[in-house]
Coordinates of N, CA and C in Angstrom, one line a residue:
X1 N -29.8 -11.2 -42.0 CA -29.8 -10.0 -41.3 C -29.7 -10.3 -39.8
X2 N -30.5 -11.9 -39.0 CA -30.5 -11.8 -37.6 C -29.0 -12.2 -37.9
X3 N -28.3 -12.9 -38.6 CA -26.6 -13.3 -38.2 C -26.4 -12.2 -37.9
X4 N -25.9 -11.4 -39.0 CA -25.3 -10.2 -38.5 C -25.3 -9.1 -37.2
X5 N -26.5 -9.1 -37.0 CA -26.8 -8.8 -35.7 C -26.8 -9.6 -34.6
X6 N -26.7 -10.6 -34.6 CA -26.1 -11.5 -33.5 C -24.5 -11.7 -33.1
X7 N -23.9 -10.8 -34.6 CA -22.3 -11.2 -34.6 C -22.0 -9.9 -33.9
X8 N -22.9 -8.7 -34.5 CA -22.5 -7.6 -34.0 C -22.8 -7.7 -32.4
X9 N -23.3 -7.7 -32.0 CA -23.7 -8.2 -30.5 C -23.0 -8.8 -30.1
X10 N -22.3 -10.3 -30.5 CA -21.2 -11.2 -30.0 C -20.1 -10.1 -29.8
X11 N -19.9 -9.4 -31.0 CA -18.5 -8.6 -30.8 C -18.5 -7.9 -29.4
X12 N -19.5 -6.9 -29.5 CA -19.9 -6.1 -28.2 C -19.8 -6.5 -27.1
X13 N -20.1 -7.6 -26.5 CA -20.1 -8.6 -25.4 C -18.6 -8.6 -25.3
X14 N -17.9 -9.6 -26.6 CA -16.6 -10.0 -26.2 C -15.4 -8.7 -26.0
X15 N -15.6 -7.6 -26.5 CA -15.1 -6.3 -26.6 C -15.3 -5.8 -25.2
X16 N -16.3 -6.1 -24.6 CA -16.6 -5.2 -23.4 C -16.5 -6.1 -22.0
X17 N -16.0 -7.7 -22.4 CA -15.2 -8.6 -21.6 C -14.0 -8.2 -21.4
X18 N -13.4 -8.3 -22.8 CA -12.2 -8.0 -22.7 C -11.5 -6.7 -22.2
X19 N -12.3 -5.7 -22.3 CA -11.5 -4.4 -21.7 C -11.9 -4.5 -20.3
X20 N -12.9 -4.9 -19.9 CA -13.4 -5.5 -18.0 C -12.6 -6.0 -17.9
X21 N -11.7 -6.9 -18.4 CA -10.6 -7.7 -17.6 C -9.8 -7.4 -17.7
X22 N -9.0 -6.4 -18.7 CA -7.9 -5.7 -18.9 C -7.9 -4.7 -17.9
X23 N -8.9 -4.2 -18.0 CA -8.7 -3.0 -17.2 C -9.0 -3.5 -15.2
X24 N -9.4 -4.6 -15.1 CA -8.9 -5.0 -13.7 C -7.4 -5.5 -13.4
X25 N -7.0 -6.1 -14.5 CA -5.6 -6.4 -14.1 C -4.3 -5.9 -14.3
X26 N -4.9 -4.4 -15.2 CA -3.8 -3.5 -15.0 C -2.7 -3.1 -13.9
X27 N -3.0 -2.9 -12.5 CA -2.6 -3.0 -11.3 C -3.3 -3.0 -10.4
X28 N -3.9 -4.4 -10.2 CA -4.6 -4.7 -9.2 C -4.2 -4.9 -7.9
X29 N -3.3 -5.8 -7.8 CA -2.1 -5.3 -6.5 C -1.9 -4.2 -5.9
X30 N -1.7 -3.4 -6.9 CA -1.3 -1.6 -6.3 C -2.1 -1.1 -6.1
X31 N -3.6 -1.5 -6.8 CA -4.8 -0.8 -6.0 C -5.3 -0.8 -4.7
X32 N -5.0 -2.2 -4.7 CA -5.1 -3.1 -3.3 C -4.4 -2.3 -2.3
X33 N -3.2 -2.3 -2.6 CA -2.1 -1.1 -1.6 C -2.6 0.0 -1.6
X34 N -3.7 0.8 -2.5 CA -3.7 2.4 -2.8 C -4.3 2.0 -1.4
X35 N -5.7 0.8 -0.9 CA -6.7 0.9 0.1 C -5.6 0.6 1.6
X36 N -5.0 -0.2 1.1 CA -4.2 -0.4 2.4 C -3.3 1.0 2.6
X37 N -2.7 1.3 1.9 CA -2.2 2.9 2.3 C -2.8 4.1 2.5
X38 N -4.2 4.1 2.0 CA -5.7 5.0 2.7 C -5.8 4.5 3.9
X39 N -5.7 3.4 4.2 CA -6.7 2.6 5.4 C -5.2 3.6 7.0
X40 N -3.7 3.2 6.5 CA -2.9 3.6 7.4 C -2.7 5.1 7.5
X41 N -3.1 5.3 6.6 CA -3.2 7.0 6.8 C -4.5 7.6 7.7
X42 N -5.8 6.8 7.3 CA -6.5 7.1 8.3 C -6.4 6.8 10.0
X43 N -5.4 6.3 9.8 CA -5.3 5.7 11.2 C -4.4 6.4 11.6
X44 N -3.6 7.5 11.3 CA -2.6 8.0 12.3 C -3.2 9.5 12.3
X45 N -2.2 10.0 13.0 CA -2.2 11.6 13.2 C -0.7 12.1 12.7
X46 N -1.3 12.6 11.8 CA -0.1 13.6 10.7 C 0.0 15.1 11.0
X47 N 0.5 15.6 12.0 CA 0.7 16.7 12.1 C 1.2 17.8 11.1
X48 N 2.5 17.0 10.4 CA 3.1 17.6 9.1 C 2.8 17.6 7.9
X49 N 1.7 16.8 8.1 CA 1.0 16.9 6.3 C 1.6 16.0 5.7
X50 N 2.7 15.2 6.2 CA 3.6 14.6 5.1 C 2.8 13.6 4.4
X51 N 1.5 13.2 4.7 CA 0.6 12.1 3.7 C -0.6 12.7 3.1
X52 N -0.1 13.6 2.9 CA -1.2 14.8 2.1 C -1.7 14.5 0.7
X53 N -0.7 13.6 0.5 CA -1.1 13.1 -1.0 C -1.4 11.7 -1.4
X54 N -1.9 11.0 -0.4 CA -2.2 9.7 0.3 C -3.7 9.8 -0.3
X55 N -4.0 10.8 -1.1 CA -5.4 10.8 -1.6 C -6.0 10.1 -2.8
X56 N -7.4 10.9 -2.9 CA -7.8 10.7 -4.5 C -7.9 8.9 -4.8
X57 N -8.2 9.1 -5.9 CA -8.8 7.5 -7.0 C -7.4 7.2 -7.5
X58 N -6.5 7.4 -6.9 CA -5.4 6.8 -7.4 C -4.6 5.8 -7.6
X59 N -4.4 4.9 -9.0 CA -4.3 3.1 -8.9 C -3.0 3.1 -8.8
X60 N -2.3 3.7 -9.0 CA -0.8 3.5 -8.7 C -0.2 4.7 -7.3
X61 N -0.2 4.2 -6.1 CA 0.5 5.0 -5.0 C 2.3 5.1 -5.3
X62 N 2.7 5.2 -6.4 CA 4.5 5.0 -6.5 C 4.5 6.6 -6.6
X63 N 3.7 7.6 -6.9 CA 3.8 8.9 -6.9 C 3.8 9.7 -5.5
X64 N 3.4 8.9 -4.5 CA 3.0 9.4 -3.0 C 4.3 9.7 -2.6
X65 N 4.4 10.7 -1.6 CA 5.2 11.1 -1.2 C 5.6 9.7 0.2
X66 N 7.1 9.7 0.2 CA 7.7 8.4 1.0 C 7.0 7.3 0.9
X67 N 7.0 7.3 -0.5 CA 6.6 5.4 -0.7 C 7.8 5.6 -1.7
X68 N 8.3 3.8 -2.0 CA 8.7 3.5 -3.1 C 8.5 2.6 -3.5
X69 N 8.3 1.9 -4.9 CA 7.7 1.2 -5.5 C 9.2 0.1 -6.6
X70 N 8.1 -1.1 -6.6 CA 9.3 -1.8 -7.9 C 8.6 -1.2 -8.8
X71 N 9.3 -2.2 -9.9 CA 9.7 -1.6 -11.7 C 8.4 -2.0 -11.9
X72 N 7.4 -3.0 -10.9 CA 5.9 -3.1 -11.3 C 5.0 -2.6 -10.2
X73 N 5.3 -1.4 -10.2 CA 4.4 -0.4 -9.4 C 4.1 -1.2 -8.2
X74 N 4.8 -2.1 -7.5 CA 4.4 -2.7 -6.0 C 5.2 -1.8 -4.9
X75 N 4.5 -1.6 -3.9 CA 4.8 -0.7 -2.4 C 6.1 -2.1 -1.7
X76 N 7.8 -1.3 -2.0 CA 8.3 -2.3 -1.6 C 8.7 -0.9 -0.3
X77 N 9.0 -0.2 -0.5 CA 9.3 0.7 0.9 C 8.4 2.1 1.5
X78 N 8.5 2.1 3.0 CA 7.8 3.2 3.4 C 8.6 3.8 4.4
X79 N 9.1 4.9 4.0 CA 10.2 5.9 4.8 C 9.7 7.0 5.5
X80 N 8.7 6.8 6.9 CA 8.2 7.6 7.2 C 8.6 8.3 8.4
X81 N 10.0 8.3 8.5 CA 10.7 8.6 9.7 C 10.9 9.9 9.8
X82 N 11.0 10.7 11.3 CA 11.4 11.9 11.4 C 10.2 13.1 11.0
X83 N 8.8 12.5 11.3 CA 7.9 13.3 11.1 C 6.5 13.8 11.2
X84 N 7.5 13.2 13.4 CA 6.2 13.7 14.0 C 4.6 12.9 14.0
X85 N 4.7 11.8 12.9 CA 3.6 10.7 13.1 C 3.2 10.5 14.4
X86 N 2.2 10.0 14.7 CA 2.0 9.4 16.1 C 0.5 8.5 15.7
X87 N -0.2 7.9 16.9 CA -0.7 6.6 16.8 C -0.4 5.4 17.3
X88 N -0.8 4.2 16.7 CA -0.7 3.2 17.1 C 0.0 2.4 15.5
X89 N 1.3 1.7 15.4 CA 1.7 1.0 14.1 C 0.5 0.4 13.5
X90 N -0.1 0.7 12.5 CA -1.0 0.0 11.8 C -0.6 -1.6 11.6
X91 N -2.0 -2.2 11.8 CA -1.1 -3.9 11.5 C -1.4 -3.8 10.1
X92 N -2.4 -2.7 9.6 CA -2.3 -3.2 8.0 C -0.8 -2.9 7.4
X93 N -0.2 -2.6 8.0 CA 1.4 -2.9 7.4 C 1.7 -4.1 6.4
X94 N 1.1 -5.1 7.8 CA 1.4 -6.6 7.2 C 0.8 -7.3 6.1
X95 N -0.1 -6.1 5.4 CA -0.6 -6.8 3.9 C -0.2 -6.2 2.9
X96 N 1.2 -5.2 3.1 CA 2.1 -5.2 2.3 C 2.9 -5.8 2.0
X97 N 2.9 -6.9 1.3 CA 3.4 -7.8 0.6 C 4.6 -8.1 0.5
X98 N 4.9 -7.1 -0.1 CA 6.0 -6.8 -0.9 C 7.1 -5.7 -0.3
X99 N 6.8 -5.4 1.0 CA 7.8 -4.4 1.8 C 8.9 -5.1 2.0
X100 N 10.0 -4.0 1.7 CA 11.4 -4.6 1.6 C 12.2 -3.6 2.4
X101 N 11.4 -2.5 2.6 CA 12.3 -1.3 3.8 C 11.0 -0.9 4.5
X102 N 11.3 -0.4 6.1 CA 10.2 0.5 6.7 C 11.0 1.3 7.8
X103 N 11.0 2.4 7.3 CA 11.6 2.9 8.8 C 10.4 3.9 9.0
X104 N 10.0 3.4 10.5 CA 9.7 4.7 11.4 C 9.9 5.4 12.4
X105 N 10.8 5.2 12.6 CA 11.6 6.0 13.9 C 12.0 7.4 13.6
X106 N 11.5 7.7 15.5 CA 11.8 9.1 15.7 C 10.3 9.6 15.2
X107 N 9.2 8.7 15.2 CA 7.9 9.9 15.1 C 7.5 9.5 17.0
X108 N 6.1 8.8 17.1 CA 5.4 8.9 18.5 C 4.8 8.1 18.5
X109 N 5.3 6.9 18.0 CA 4.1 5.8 17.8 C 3.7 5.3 18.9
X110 N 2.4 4.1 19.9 CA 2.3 3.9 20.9 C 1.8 2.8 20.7
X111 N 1.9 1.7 21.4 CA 1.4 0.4 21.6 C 2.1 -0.8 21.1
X112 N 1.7 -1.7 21.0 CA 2.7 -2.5 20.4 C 2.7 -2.8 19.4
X113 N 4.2 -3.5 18.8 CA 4.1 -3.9 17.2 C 3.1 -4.6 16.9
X114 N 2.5 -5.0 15.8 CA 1.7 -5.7 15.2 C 2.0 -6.7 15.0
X115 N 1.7 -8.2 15.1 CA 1.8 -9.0 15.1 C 1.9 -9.5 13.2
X116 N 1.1 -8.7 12.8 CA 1.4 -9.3 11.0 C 2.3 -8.4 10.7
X117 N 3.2 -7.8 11.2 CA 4.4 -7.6 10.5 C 5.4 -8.6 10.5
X118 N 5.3 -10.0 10.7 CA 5.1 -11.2 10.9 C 5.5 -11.6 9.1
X119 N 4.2 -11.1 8.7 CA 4.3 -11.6 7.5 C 4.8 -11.0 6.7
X120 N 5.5 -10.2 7.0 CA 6.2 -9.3 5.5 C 7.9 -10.1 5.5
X121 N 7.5 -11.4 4.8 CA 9.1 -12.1 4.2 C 9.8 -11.2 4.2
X122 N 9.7 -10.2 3.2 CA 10.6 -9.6 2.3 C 11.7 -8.5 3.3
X123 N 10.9 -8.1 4.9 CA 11.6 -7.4 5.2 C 12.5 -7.8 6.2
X124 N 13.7 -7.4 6.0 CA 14.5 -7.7 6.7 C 14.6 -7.3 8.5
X125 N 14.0 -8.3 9.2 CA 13.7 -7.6 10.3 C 15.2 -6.6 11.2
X126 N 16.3 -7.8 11.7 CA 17.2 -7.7 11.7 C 18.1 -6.1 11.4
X127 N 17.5 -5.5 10.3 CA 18.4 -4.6 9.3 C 17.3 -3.1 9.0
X128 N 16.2 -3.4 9.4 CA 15.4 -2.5 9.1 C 15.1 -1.7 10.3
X129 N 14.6 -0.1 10.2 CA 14.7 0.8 11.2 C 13.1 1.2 11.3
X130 N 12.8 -0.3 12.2 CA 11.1 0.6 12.5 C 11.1 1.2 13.6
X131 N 11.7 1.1 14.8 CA 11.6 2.0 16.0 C 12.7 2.3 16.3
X132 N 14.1 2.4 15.5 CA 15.2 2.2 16.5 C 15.6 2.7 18.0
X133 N 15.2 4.2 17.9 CA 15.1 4.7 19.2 C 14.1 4.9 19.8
X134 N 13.3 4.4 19.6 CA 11.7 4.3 20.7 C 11.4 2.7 20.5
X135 N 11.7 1.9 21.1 CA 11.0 0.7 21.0 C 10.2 0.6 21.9
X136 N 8.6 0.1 21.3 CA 7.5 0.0 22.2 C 7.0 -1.4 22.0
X137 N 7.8 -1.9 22.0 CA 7.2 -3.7 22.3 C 8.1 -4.3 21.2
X138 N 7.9 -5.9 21.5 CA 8.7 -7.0 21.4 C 8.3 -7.4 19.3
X139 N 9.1 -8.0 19.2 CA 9.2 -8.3 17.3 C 8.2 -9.3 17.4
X140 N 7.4 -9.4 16.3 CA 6.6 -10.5 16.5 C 7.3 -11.7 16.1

């Protein structure tokens, strides 16, 4: 009788391991982004509401309005141009990883680029439209 109840218990344990782990590495990346894309939202002034949906417990941000996402729910673009934004360019930019487009031009941004936009490999600095007609400081 203690086997059995010690098996039943083993199961329990290993059952409630395994969906703990499963369920962290469903999209842990993109949750990661959900905080980094809360964190830049709190940081600006949205006059137009355009990040109105930048909210909630949500593990996948590929539903937000002007994000776009790969085929594995990662934040490869943010198209926030033409909408009145203003602030200071968040440097949490630079812990998007995975950004492959960013335009922000034509909002009100102020101060200078951020230095860890540095780190985003993926985006083409050259080709991409972060200030084109307001430039407020030098590329890092």
């Amino acid at each position: 009788m203690e086997t059995r109840r010690d098996n039943f218990v083993f199961c329990c344990v290993a059952v409630f391991c395994f969906w703990a782990c499963a369920s962290d590495s469903l999209y842990p990346e993109s949750y990661i982004e959900v905080l980094i894309l809360k964190s830049i939202k709190a940081s600006l002034e949205d006059p137009n509401g355009v990040l109105n949906d930048w909210v909630g417990d949500e593990v996948d941000p590929c539903s937000w309005t002007r994000v776009t996402c790969s085929p594995d729910h990662l934040v490869i673009g943010l198209l926030l141009q033409n909408n009145n934004i203003s602030g200071s360019i968040p440097s949490e930019l630079g812990r998007l990883s995975k950004l492959q487009t960013l335009d922000l031009c034509s909002n009100s941004f102020t101060g200078e680029i951020p230095t860890s936009l540095a780190h985003l490999k993926r985006l083409p600095i050259p080709n991409h439209s972060l200030l084109e007609d307001q430039r407020i400081g030098e590329l890092p």
